[in-house]
CSV table of C-alpha atoms and ligand atoms in Angstrom, one decimal:
chain,number,residue,atom,x,y,z
A,22,MET,CA,-25.3,50.9,-2.1
A,23,ARG,CA,-23.1,47.9,-2.7
A,24,THR,CA,-19.8,47.4,-1.5
A,25,ALA,CA,-17.6,46.4,-4.2
A,26,MET,CA,-14.6,43.8,-3.7
A,27,ARG,CA,-12.2,41.9,-6.5
A,28,THR,CA,-10.4,39.0,-6.4
A,29,GLN,CA,-9.1,36.4,-8.9
A,30,VAL,CA,-11.1,33.5,-7.5
A,31,GLY,CA,-14.5,33.7,-5.9
A,32,ILE,CA,-15.1,30.7,-4.1
A,33,VAL,CA,-18.7,29.9,-2.9
A,34,GLY,CA,-18.9,27.4,-0.1
A,35,ALA,CA,-16.5,26.6,2.9
A,36,GLY,CA,-17.0,22.5,2.8
A,37,PRO,CA,-13.7,20.3,1.6
A,38,ALA,CA,-13.9,21.2,-1.9
A,39,GLY,CA,-13.9,25.1,-1.4
A,40,LEU,CA,-11.6,25.2,1.7
A,41,VAL,CA,-8.8,22.7,-0.2
A,42,LEU,CA,-9.3,25.0,-3.2
A,43,ALA,CA,-8.5,28.2,-1.4
A,44,HIS,CA,-5.7,26.6,0.1
A,45,LEU,CA,-3.8,25.2,-3.1
A,46,LEU,CA,-4.3,28.5,-4.7
A,47,GLN,CA,-2.9,30.5,-1.9
A,48,ARG,CA,0.3,28.4,-2.2
A,49,ARG,CA,0.5,29.0,-5.9
A,50,GLY,CA,0.2,32.9,-5.1
A,51,ILE,CA,-3.4,33.2,-6.4
A,52,GLU,CA,-5.8,35.6,-4.7
A,53,SER,CA,-9.3,33.7,-3.7
A,54,VAL,CA,-12.2,34.9,-1.1
A,55,VAL,CA,-14.3,31.9,0.4
A,56,LEU,CA,-18.0,32.7,1.0
A,57,GLU,CA,-20.0,30.2,3.3
A,58,ASN,CA,-23.4,30.7,4.5
A,59,ARG,CA,-23.2,28.8,7.7
A,60,SER,CA,-21.1,29.8,10.6
A,61,ARG,CA,-17.9,28.5,11.5
A,62,ASP,CA,-19.2,26.6,14.5
A,63,TYR,CA,-21.7,25.2,12.4
A,64,VAL,CA,-19.3,23.9,9.8
A,65,GLU,CA,-16.7,22.4,11.7
A,66,LYS,CA,-19.5,20.3,13.8
A,67,ARG,CA,-20.9,19.1,11.1
A,68,VAL,CA,-20.5,15.4,11.5
A,69,ARG,CA,-20.4,13.4,7.5
A,70,ALA,CA,-17.7,11.3,5.8
A,71,GLY,CA,-14.6,10.1,7.6
A,72,VAL,CA,-12.6,7.9,5.2
A,73,LEU,CA,-9.7,9.5,3.2
A,74,GLU,CA,-7.9,7.9,0.0
A,75,TYR,CA,-4.6,7.5,0.6
A,76,GLY,CA,-4.1,10.3,-2.2
A,77,THR,CA,-6.3,12.9,-0.1
A,78,VAL,CA,-3.9,12.0,3.0
A,79,GLN,CA,-0.7,12.4,0.5
A,80,LEU,CA,-2.4,16.0,-0.8
A,81,LEU,CA,-3.0,17.4,2.6
A,82,THR,CA,0.3,16.4,4.1
A,83,GLU,CA,2.5,17.6,1.2
A,84,THR,CA,0.8,20.8,1.4
A,85,GLY,CA,1.1,21.7,5.0
A,86,VAL,CA,-2.1,21.0,6.4
A,87,GLY,CA,-1.3,17.4,7.2
A,88,ASP,CA,0.2,17.5,10.9
A,89,ARG,CA,-2.9,16.8,13.0
A,90,LEU,CA,-4.3,14.8,10.7
A,91,ARG,CA,-0.8,12.1,10.7
A,92,ARG,CA,-1.2,12.4,14.6
A,93,GLU,CA,-4.5,11.8,15.2
A,94,GLY,CA,-5.7,9.9,11.9
A,95,LEU,CA,-6.2,6.4,12.1
A,96,VAL,CA,-4.5,4.3,9.3
A,97,HIS,CA,-5.9,1.4,8.2
A,98,THR,CA,-4.4,-1.2,5.6
A,99,GLY,CA,-7.6,-3.2,5.3
A,100,VAL,CA,-11.2,-3.4,5.7
A,101,GLU,CA,-13.6,-6.6,7.0
A,102,LEU,CA,-16.3,-7.5,4.6
A,103,ARG,CA,-18.9,-9.8,6.9
A,104,PHE,CA,-21.8,-12.0,5.8
A,105,ASP,CA,-23.1,-15.2,6.5
A,106,GLY,CA,-22.1,-14.2,10.4
A,107,GLN,CA,-18.2,-14.9,9.0
A,108,GLY,CA,-15.8,-11.7,8.5
A,109,HIS,CA,-12.8,-11.7,5.5
A,110,ARG,CA,-10.2,-9.1,5.5
A,111,ILE,CA,-9.1,-7.4,2.4
A,112,PRO,CA,-5.7,-6.5,2.8
A,113,PHE,CA,-5.1,-3.0,1.0
A,114,ASP,CA,-1.7,-2.8,1.7
A,115,GLU,CA,-0.9,-6.3,0.2
A,116,LEU,CA,-2.9,-5.9,-2.8
A,117,THR,CA,-1.7,-2.1,-3.8
A,118,GLY,CA,1.8,-2.0,-3.3
A,119,GLY,CA,1.5,-0.7,0.5
A,120,ARG,CA,-1.6,1.9,0.0
A,121,SER,CA,-3.6,2.3,2.9
A,122,ILE,CA,-6.6,4.4,3.9
A,123,THR,CA,-7.0,7.2,7.0
A,124,VAL,CA,-9.7,7.4,9.2
A,125,TYR,CA,-10.1,11.0,10.2
A,126,GLY,CA,-13.4,12.9,10.2
A,127,GLN,CA,-14.4,15.3,7.5
A,128,GLN,CA,-15.1,18.1,10.1
A,129,GLU,CA,-11.2,17.6,11.5
A,130,VAL,CA,-10.1,18.2,7.9
A,131,VAL,CA,-12.5,21.4,7.8
A,132,LYS,CA,-11.4,22.7,11.1
A,133,ASP,CA,-7.5,22.2,10.0
A,134,LEU,CA,-8.1,23.9,6.8
A,135,ILE,CA,-10.1,26.7,8.1
A,136,ARG,CA,-7.2,27.5,11.0
A,137,ALA,CA,-4.4,27.1,8.4
A,138,ARG,CA,-6.7,30.0,6.1
A,139,LEU,CA,-7.6,32.1,8.9
A,140,GLU,CA,-3.7,32.0,10.4
A,141,ALA,CA,-2.2,33.1,6.9
A,142,GLY,CA,-4.8,36.2,7.0
A,143,ALA,CA,-6.2,35.2,4.1
A,144,PRO,CA,-10.3,35.9,3.7
A,145,LEU,CA,-13.1,33.6,4.4
A,146,LEU,CA,-16.2,35.0,5.5
A,147,PHE,CA,-18.8,33.1,7.4
A,148,GLY,CA,-22.5,33.6,7.7
A,149,VAL,CA,-23.1,35.6,4.6
A,150,ALA,CA,-26.7,35.7,3.1
A,151,ASP,CA,-28.4,36.1,-0.3
A,152,VAL,CA,-25.8,34.6,-2.4
A,153,SER,CA,-26.2,35.1,-6.1
A,154,LEU,CA,-23.7,34.7,-9.4
A,155,HIS,CA,-23.7,37.2,-12.1
A,156,GLY,CA,-22.1,37.4,-15.9
A,157,VAL,CA,-20.6,33.6,-15.3
A,158,ASP,CA,-20.3,33.6,-19.2
A,159,SER,CA,-18.5,37.1,-19.3
A,160,PRO,CA,-15.0,37.6,-18.5
A,161,THR,CA,-16.0,39.6,-15.4
A,162,PRO,CA,-18.2,37.3,-13.3
A,163,SER,CA,-19.2,38.6,-10.0
A,164,ILE,CA,-20.7,37.3,-6.7
A,165,ARG,CA,-23.6,39.6,-4.9
A,166,PHE,CA,-24.2,38.6,-1.0
A,167,ARG,CA,-25.2,40.4,2.1
A,168,ALA,CA,-22.7,40.6,5.1
A,169,ASP,CA,-22.5,42.5,8.4
A,170,GLY,CA,-26.1,44.0,6.8
A,171,GLN,CA,-24.5,45.5,3.9
A,172,ASP,CA,-25.0,44.3,0.2
A,173,GLN,CA,-21.5,43.6,-1.1
A,174,GLU,CA,-20.5,42.3,-4.4
A,175,LEU,CA,-17.2,40.2,-5.2
A,176,GLN,CA,-15.6,40.8,-8.6
A,177,CYS,CA,-13.7,37.8,-9.9
A,178,ASP,CA,-11.7,36.3,-13.1
A,179,VAL,CA,-13.3,32.8,-12.2
A,180,ILE,CA,-15.9,31.5,-10.0
A,181,ALA,CA,-15.6,28.1,-8.5
A,182,GLY,CA,-19.2,26.7,-7.3
A,183,CYS,CA,-18.3,24.7,-4.2
A,184,ASP,CA,-21.6,24.9,-2.6
A,185,GLY,CA,-22.8,21.5,-1.9
A,186,PHE,CA,-25.7,19.7,-3.5
A,187,HIS,CA,-28.2,22.2,-2.2
A,188,GLY,CA,-26.1,25.7,-3.5
A,189,VAL,CA,-27.0,28.1,-5.7
A,190,SER,CA,-23.9,27.9,-8.1
A,191,ARG,CA,-25.4,25.3,-10.3
A,192,ASP,CA,-28.8,27.4,-10.8
A,193,SER,CA,-26.8,29.8,-12.1
A,194,VAL,CA,-26.1,27.9,-15.2
A,195,PRO,CA,-28.8,28.5,-18.0
A,196,ALA,CA,-31.5,25.7,-18.3
A,197,GLY,CA,-30.5,23.0,-21.2
A,198,VAL,CA,-26.6,23.8,-20.5
A,199,LEU,CA,-26.3,20.8,-18.1
A,200,THR,CA,-27.4,17.1,-18.1
A,201,GLY,CA,-28.3,15.2,-15.1
A,202,TYR,CA,-27.4,11.4,-14.9
A,203,GLU,CA,-29.0,10.1,-12.0
A,204,ARG,CA,-30.3,6.9,-10.2
A,205,ALA,CA,-32.1,6.6,-6.6
A,206,TYR,CA,-31.6,3.9,-4.1
A,207,PRO,CA,-34.8,2.5,-1.9
A,208,PHE,CA,-32.8,2.9,1.1
A,209,ALA,CA,-30.9,5.7,3.5
A,210,TRP,CA,-28.4,5.0,6.1
A,211,LEU,CA,-29.1,6.0,10.0
A,212,GLY,CA,-25.8,7.3,11.0
A,213,ILE,CA,-24.7,7.5,14.4
A,214,LEU,CA,-21.5,8.5,16.7
A,215,ALA,CA,-21.4,6.4,19.8
A,216,LYS,CA,-19.1,7.1,22.9
A,217,ALA,CA,-17.7,4.0,22.9
A,218,PRO,CA,-14.4,2.5,21.7
A,219,PRO,CA,-14.7,0.7,18.6
A,220,SER,CA,-15.3,-3.0,18.6
A,221,SER,CA,-12.9,-3.9,16.1
A,222,GLU,CA,-9.6,-2.2,14.8
A,223,GLU,CA,-11.1,-2.2,11.4
A,224,LEU,CA,-13.7,-0.9,9.5
A,225,ILE,CA,-16.8,-3.9,9.1
A,226,TYR,CA,-18.9,-3.5,6.1
A,227,THR,CA,-22.0,-6.3,6.4
A,228,TYR,CA,-24.6,-7.5,4.2
A,229,HIS,CA,-27.3,-9.2,6.2
A,230,GLU,CA,-30.8,-10.2,5.5
A,231,ARG,CA,-31.9,-7.5,8.1
A,232,GLY,CA,-29.9,-5.0,5.7
A,233,PHE,CA,-26.4,-3.5,5.7
A,234,ALA,CA,-24.4,-2.2,8.8
A,235,LEU,CA,-20.9,-0.6,8.8
A,236,HIS,CA,-18.8,-0.3,12.0
A,237,SER,CA,-16.4,2.5,11.6
A,238,MET,CA,-14.8,4.8,14.1
A,239,ARG,CA,-13.4,8.4,14.8
A,240,SER,CA,-11.0,7.6,17.4
A,241,PRO,CA,-9.7,4.9,20.4
A,242,GLN,CA,-13.1,6.4,22.2
A,243,VAL,CA,-15.7,7.0,19.5
A,244,THR,CA,-17.4,4.7,17.3
A,245,ARG,CA,-19.0,5.7,13.9
A,246,LEU,CA,-21.9,3.7,13.1
A,247,TYR,CA,-24.3,3.0,10.4
A,248,LEU,CA,-27.2,0.9,9.5
A,249,GLN,CA,-29.6,0.7,6.3
A,250,CYS,CA,-33.1,2.0,6.9
A,251,ASP,CA,-36.0,3.4,5.0
A,252,PRO,CA,-35.7,6.2,2.8
A,253,ASP,CA,-39.0,7.5,4.6
A,254,ASP,CA,-37.9,6.7,8.2
A,255,GLU,CA,-37.9,9.3,10.7
A,256,LEU,CA,-35.2,9.5,13.5
A,257,ALA,CA,-38.3,9.2,15.9
A,258,ALA,CA,-39.0,5.8,14.7
A,259,TRP,CA,-35.2,4.9,16.0
A,260,PRO,CA,-34.5,5.2,19.7
A,261,ASP,CA,-31.3,4.4,20.7
A,262,GLU,CA,-32.4,0.9,22.0
A,263,ARG,CA,-33.7,0.0,18.8
A,264,ILE,CA,-30.7,0.7,16.9
A,265,TRP,CA,-28.4,-1.0,19.0
A,266,ASP,CA,-30.9,-4.1,18.9
A,267,GLU,CA,-30.5,-3.8,15.3
A,268,LEU,CA,-26.8,-3.3,15.2
A,269,HIS,CA,-26.1,-6.1,17.3
A,270,ALA,CA,-28.3,-8.5,15.3
A,271,ARG,CA,-26.9,-7.3,11.6
A,272,LEU,CA,-23.2,-7.2,13.1
A,273,ALA,CA,-23.4,-10.6,15.0
A,274,THR,CA,-20.8,-13.6,13.8
A,275,ARG,CA,-21.1,-17.5,14.6
A,276,ASP,CA,-17.8,-17.1,16.5
A,277,GLY,CA,-19.5,-14.5,18.9
A,278,PHE,CA,-18.4,-10.9,17.9
A,279,THR,CA,-19.3,-8.5,21.0
A,280,LEU,CA,-20.2,-4.9,19.9
A,281,THR,CA,-19.6,-2.2,22.8
A,282,GLU,CA,-22.4,0.2,23.4
A,283,GLY,CA,-22.1,3.4,24.9
A,284,PRO,CA,-24.3,6.8,25.0
A,285,VAL,CA,-25.3,8.3,21.4
A,286,LEU,CA,-23.9,11.5,20.7
A,287,GLU,CA,-25.1,12.3,17.2
A,288,LYS,CA,-28.2,10.4,15.0
A,289,GLY,CA,-28.7,11.7,11.3
A,290,ILE,CA,-30.6,10.1,8.2
A,291,THR,CA,-28.8,10.3,4.9
A,292,GLY,CA,-30.4,9.4,1.6
A,293,MET,CA,-28.6,7.3,-0.8
A,294,ARG,CA,-28.5,8.5,-4.6
A,295,SER,CA,-25.9,8.9,-7.4
A,296,VAL,CA,-26.1,12.0,-9.7
A,297,VAL,CA,-23.9,13.3,-12.1
A,298,LEU,CA,-24.0,16.9,-13.9
A,299,GLU,CA,-22.4,17.6,-17.0
A,300,PRO,CA,-20.5,19.4,-18.0
A,301,MET,CA,-18.7,21.0,-15.0
A,302,GLN,CA,-17.9,24.1,-16.7
A,303,TYR,CA,-20.1,27.4,-17.9
A,304,GLY,CA,-18.4,30.2,-19.5
A,305,ARG,CA,-16.0,31.4,-15.9
A,306,LEU,CA,-18.1,29.2,-13.7
A,307,PHE,CA,-17.0,26.0,-12.3
A,308,LEU,CA,-18.4,23.5,-10.4
A,309,ALA,CA,-16.8,21.2,-8.0
A,310,GLY,CA,-17.6,18.6,-5.0
A,311,ASP,CA,-21.3,17.6,-4.2
A,312,ALA,CA,-22.6,20.5,-6.3
A,313,ALA,CA,-21.9,18.7,-9.7
A,314,HIS,CA,-22.2,14.8,-8.3
A,315,ILE,CA,-23.2,12.8,-5.3
A,316,VAL,CA,-22.2,9.3,-4.7
A,317,PRO,CA,-24.1,6.8,-2.4
A,318,ALA,CA,-21.7,6.6,0.8
A,319,THR,CA,-20.8,2.8,0.6
A,320,GLY,CA,-17.8,3.6,-1.3
A,321,ALA,CA,-16.7,6.6,1.2
A,322,LYS,CA,-15.9,8.6,-2.1
A,323,GLY,CA,-17.8,11.6,-1.5
A,324,LEU,CA,-15.3,14.0,0.0
A,325,ASN,CA,-12.5,12.4,-1.9
A,326,LEU,CA,-14.1,13.4,-5.2
A,327,ALA,CA,-14.4,17.1,-4.3
A,328,VAL,CA,-10.8,16.9,-3.3
A,329,ALA,CA,-9.6,15.6,-6.4
A,330,ASP,CA,-12.0,18.1,-8.4
A,331,VAL,CA,-10.1,21.0,-6.7
A,332,TRP,CA,-6.5,19.7,-7.2
A,333,VAL,CA,-7.5,19.4,-11.3
A,334,LEU,CA,-8.9,23.2,-11.1
A,335,ALA,CA,-6.1,24.5,-8.9
A,336,ARG,CA,-3.5,23.3,-11.6
A,337,GLY,CA,-5.6,24.5,-14.3
A,338,LEU,CA,-5.9,28.2,-12.9
A,339,ALA,CA,-2.1,28.1,-12.1
A,340,GLU,CA,-1.5,27.4,-15.7
A,341,PHE,CA,-4.1,30.4,-16.6
A,342,TYR,CA,-2.6,32.8,-14.7
A,343,ARG,CA,0.8,31.6,-15.4
A,344,THR,CA,0.8,31.6,-18.8
A,345,GLY,CA,-2.7,33.2,-19.9
A,346,SER,CA,-3.8,29.7,-21.5
A,347,ALA,CA,-7.2,28.2,-20.5
A,348,ALA,CA,-6.3,25.1,-22.4
A,349,GLU,CA,-6.0,23.1,-19.1
A,350,LEU,CA,-8.8,24.9,-17.5
A,351,ASP,CA,-11.0,23.8,-20.6
A,352,ARG,CA,-10.0,20.2,-20.1
A,353,TYR,CA,-11.2,20.4,-16.1
A,354,SER,CA,-14.4,18.9,-16.8
A,355,ALA,CA,-13.4,15.9,-19.0
A,356,THR,CA,-10.6,15.4,-16.6
A,357,CYS,CA,-12.8,15.1,-13.6
A,358,LEU,CA,-15.6,13.2,-15.1
A,359,ARG,CA,-13.0,10.3,-15.7
A,360,ARG,CA,-12.3,9.9,-12.1
A,361,ILE,CA,-16.4,10.8,-11.1
A,362,TRP,CA,-17.5,8.2,-13.3
A,363,ARG,CA,-14.7,5.1,-11.9
A,364,GLY,CA,-15.9,6.9,-8.3
A,365,GLN,CA,-19.8,6.3,-9.5
A,366,HIS,CA,-19.1,2.8,-10.8
A,367,PHE,CA,-17.7,1.7,-7.6
A,368,SER,CA,-20.0,3.4,-5.1
A,369,TRP,CA,-22.7,1.8,-7.2
A,370,TRP,CA,-20.9,-1.8,-6.9
A,371,MET,CA,-20.6,-1.4,-3.0
A,372,THR,CA,-24.0,-0.4,-2.5
A,373,SER,CA,-25.5,-2.9,-4.6
A,374,MET,CA,-23.8,-5.5,-3.0
A,375,LEU,CA,-23.9,-4.8,0.3
A,376,HIS,CA,-27.6,-3.7,0.7
A,377,ARG,CA,-30.6,-5.9,1.4
A,378,PHE,CA,-33.2,-4.9,-1.6
A,379,ARG,CA,-36.9,-4.6,-0.9
A,380,GLY,CA,-39.1,-7.7,-1.6
A,381,ASP,CA,-37.9,-11.5,-1.9
A,382,ASP,CA,-35.5,-11.1,-4.5
A,383,GLU,CA,-34.1,-14.4,-4.0
A,384,PHE,CA,-32.3,-14.5,-7.1
A,385,GLY,CA,-30.8,-10.9,-6.3
A,386,HIS,CA,-29.9,-12.3,-2.9
A,387,ARG,CA,-27.9,-15.4,-4.1
A,388,LEU,CA,-26.3,-13.1,-6.5
A,389,GLN,CA,-24.7,-10.8,-4.1
A,390,LEU,CA,-23.6,-13.7,-2.0
A,391,SER,CA,-21.6,-14.8,-4.8
A,392,GLN,CA,-20.3,-11.7,-5.5
A,393,LEU,CA,-19.3,-11.3,-1.7
A,394,ALA,CA,-17.9,-15.2,-1.8
A,395,TYR,CA,-16.0,-14.1,-5.0
A,396,VAL,CA,-14.4,-10.6,-3.7
A,397,THR,CA,-13.2,-12.3,-0.5
A,398,SER,CA,-11.7,-15.4,-2.2
A,399,SER,CA,-10.1,-14.3,-5.2
A,400,ARG,CA,-6.9,-12.1,-5.4
A,401,ALA,CA,-8.0,-10.5,-8.9
A,402,ALA,CA,-11.5,-9.3,-7.4
A,403,ALA,CA,-10.2,-8.1,-4.4
A,404,THR,CA,-7.5,-6.1,-5.8
A,405,THR,CA,-10.5,-4.6,-7.6
A,406,LEU,CA,-11.9,-3.3,-4.7
A,407,ALA,CA,-8.7,-2.4,-2.9
A,408,GLU,CA,-7.3,0.0,-5.5
A,409,ASN,CA,-10.8,1.5,-6.2
A,410,TYR,CA,-11.0,2.0,-2.2
A,411,VAL,CA,-7.7,3.3,-1.4
A,412,GLY,CA,-8.1,5.8,-4.6
A,413,LEU,CA,-6.9,5.6,-7.9
A,414,PRO,CA,-3.8,8.2,-8.0
A,415,LEU,CA,-4.5,11.9,-8.6
A,416,GLY,CA,-4.1,13.3,-12.3
B,513,FAD,P1,-19.9,20.5,1.2
B,513,FAD,O1,-19.4,19.7,2.1
B,513,FAD,O2,-21.6,20.1,1.1
B,513,FAD,O3,-20.0,21.8,1.2
B,513,FAD,C1,-20.9,22.9,0.5
B,513,FAD,C2,-20.4,24.3,1.6
B,513,FAD,O4,-21.0,25.2,0.7
B,513,FAD,C3,-21.1,24.4,2.9
B,513,FAD,O5,-20.3,24.5,4.0
B,513,FAD,C4,-22.7,24.5,2.8
B,513,FAD,O6,-22.7,25.5,4.1
B,513,FAD,C5,-22.2,26.0,1.8
B,513,FAD,N1,-23.1,26.5,1.1
B,513,FAD,C6,-24.3,25.8,0.5
B,513,FAD,N2,-25.0,26.8,-0.1
B,513,FAD,C7,-24.3,28.1,0.3
B,513,FAD,C8,-24.6,29.1,-0.6
B,513,FAD,N3,-25.8,29.3,-1.3
B,513,FAD,N4,-23.8,30.3,-0.3
B,513,FAD,C9,-22.6,30.2,0.3
B,513,FAD,N5,-22.4,28.8,1.1
B,513,FAD,C10,-23.0,27.8,0.6
B,513,FAD,N6,-19.2,11.0,2.1
B,513,FAD,C11,-18.7,9.7,2.7
B,513,FAD,O7,-17.8,9.9,1.8
B,513,FAD,N7,-19.0,9.1,3.9
B,513,FAD,C12,-20.0,9.4,4.9
B,513,FAD,O8,-20.4,8.8,5.4
B,513,FAD,C13,-20.9,10.9,4.2
B,513,FAD,N8,-21.8,10.8,4.7
B,513,FAD,C14,-22.7,12.5,4.5
B,513,FAD,C15,-23.9,12.7,5.0
B,513,FAD,C16,-24.5,13.8,4.7
B,513,FAD,C17,-25.4,14.4,5.7
B,513,FAD,C18,-23.9,14.5,3.5
B,513,FAD,C19,-25.0,15.4,3.1
B,513,FAD,C20,-22.8,14.2,2.9
B,513,FAD,C21,-22.4,12.6,3.2
B,513,FAD,N9,-21.5,12.5,2.5
B,513,FAD,C22,-20.5,11.4,3.0
B,513,FAD,C23,-20.6,13.2,1.2
B,513,FAD,C24,-19.7,14.1,1.6
B,513,FAD,O9,-19.5,14.8,3.1
B,513,FAD,C25,-19.4,15.1,0.9
B,513,FAD,O10,-19.5,14.4,-0.4
B,513,FAD,C26,-18.5,16.1,0.7
B,513,FAD,O11,-19.2,16.8,2.0
B,513,FAD,C27,-18.6,17.1,-0.2
B,513,FAD,O12,-18.1,18.2,0.2
B,513,FAD,P2,-18.2,19.7,-0.8
B,513,FAD,O13,-17.3,20.5,-0.4
B,513,FAD,O14,-18.4,19.4,-2.2
B,513,FAD,O15,-19.8,19.8,-0.1
B,514,DHB,C1,-17.4,6.2,7.0
B,514,DHB,C2,-18.4,6.8,6.1
B,514,DHB,C3,-18.7,5.4,4.6
B,514,DHB,O1,-19.4,6.4,4.0
B,514,DHB,C4,-17.8,4.7,4.6
B,514,DHB,O2,-18.0,4.1,3.6
B,514,DHB,C5,-17.0,4.3,5.7
B,514,DHB,C6,-16.8,5.0,6.8
B,514,DHB,C7,-17.2,6.7,8.0
B,514,DHB,O3,-18.2,7.8,8.4
B,514,DHB,O4,-16.5,6.7,8.8
């Protein structure tokens, strides 16, 4: 026996895409149910991205979930590019008419959205199992799942597949409908959170002969650091001492930069890939965020693209319920893909400029140095980086 429920929009996944979508729909009076297979504790502790574009911050603030973000988020008006032992600042505010980015952990955004949803008494189910999608090419799609030991079915008008890169939504689309465009990179990032005050007020993206390194932060007491590593590396090969030695070597400057160490609170390795699946709609199923595309982390675009997708989807759904017209929804994929491909290009460009490629490709190395010198000396080139980094306007 299955217990049946009904809603307007069934949302699979309580990551940034699913939670922001549920929030935007609720503000427009559209009902949704969010189904998440992990526990609340797990999703609130999952350490991932940290950079919010200007438009992402505006969206969260204007829709009433930005209070803590405004209080605790760290507003940055520039970043440093470091190479040849020297730092060069890209001033975002000056180059983009006053725009900035905000450093605020993805799990903090997730916590704020979960709290807002539960306080509003809106449905968000954690720890559901065996999620499967049915009838997605019909006007009455449904989601089957198991919760509290009970088989359940959620009948919907529309399903939003916001279940990330390893979710099930994408697999509900018949073979041959989606085309995947992909690029793999021959390296990965080893990321740590350290209980140490940041060693610089701003993010530092470093190109070094030993490989890329990134200095970021989460608060005045916690530093987030990343190192380029081999994609096959295991964490066991990276004891804390080796990580700090490598960070000191790569971040060193000619004028004696000092990196403050501290206890390592978290450690993880993330692969680097670019993937886009087209189109992002099949019948009444809409894919959003990592379920449809992933970017290498160097451009800090993954979370921001997920938010931009669901902003477009919420607008289309609002028109659908207000007027009965699916015209805006039918443009969902094409509208999102314009921004996604810009984000893909930017992420690929930053990744290619800042990582050390295997082998002794001296020609490639010199091209990278030339590009870095250009980006940090030409106002036109620096503006290209700045306007993409702070994010192009939504819509
Ligand atoms: P997700 O955050 O993946 O959310 C999907 C949700 O769906 C999850 O909660 C998942 O548990 C749930 N789910 C999955 N399967 C099911 C199912 N069958 N049923 C129900 N629920 C399901 N981006 C950056 O910009 N900078 C970074 O440093 C960075 N680091 C990253 C590190 C890692 C390890 C990963 C995986 C990604 C990282 N990203 C980073 C990318 C960024 O975090 C993502 O782009 C962002 O999380 C996308 O949000 P999303 O909601 O689309 O997907
Ligand atoms: C962070 C992550 C990124 O991918 C990036 O490009 C910049 C900062 C971070 O986690 O702080």
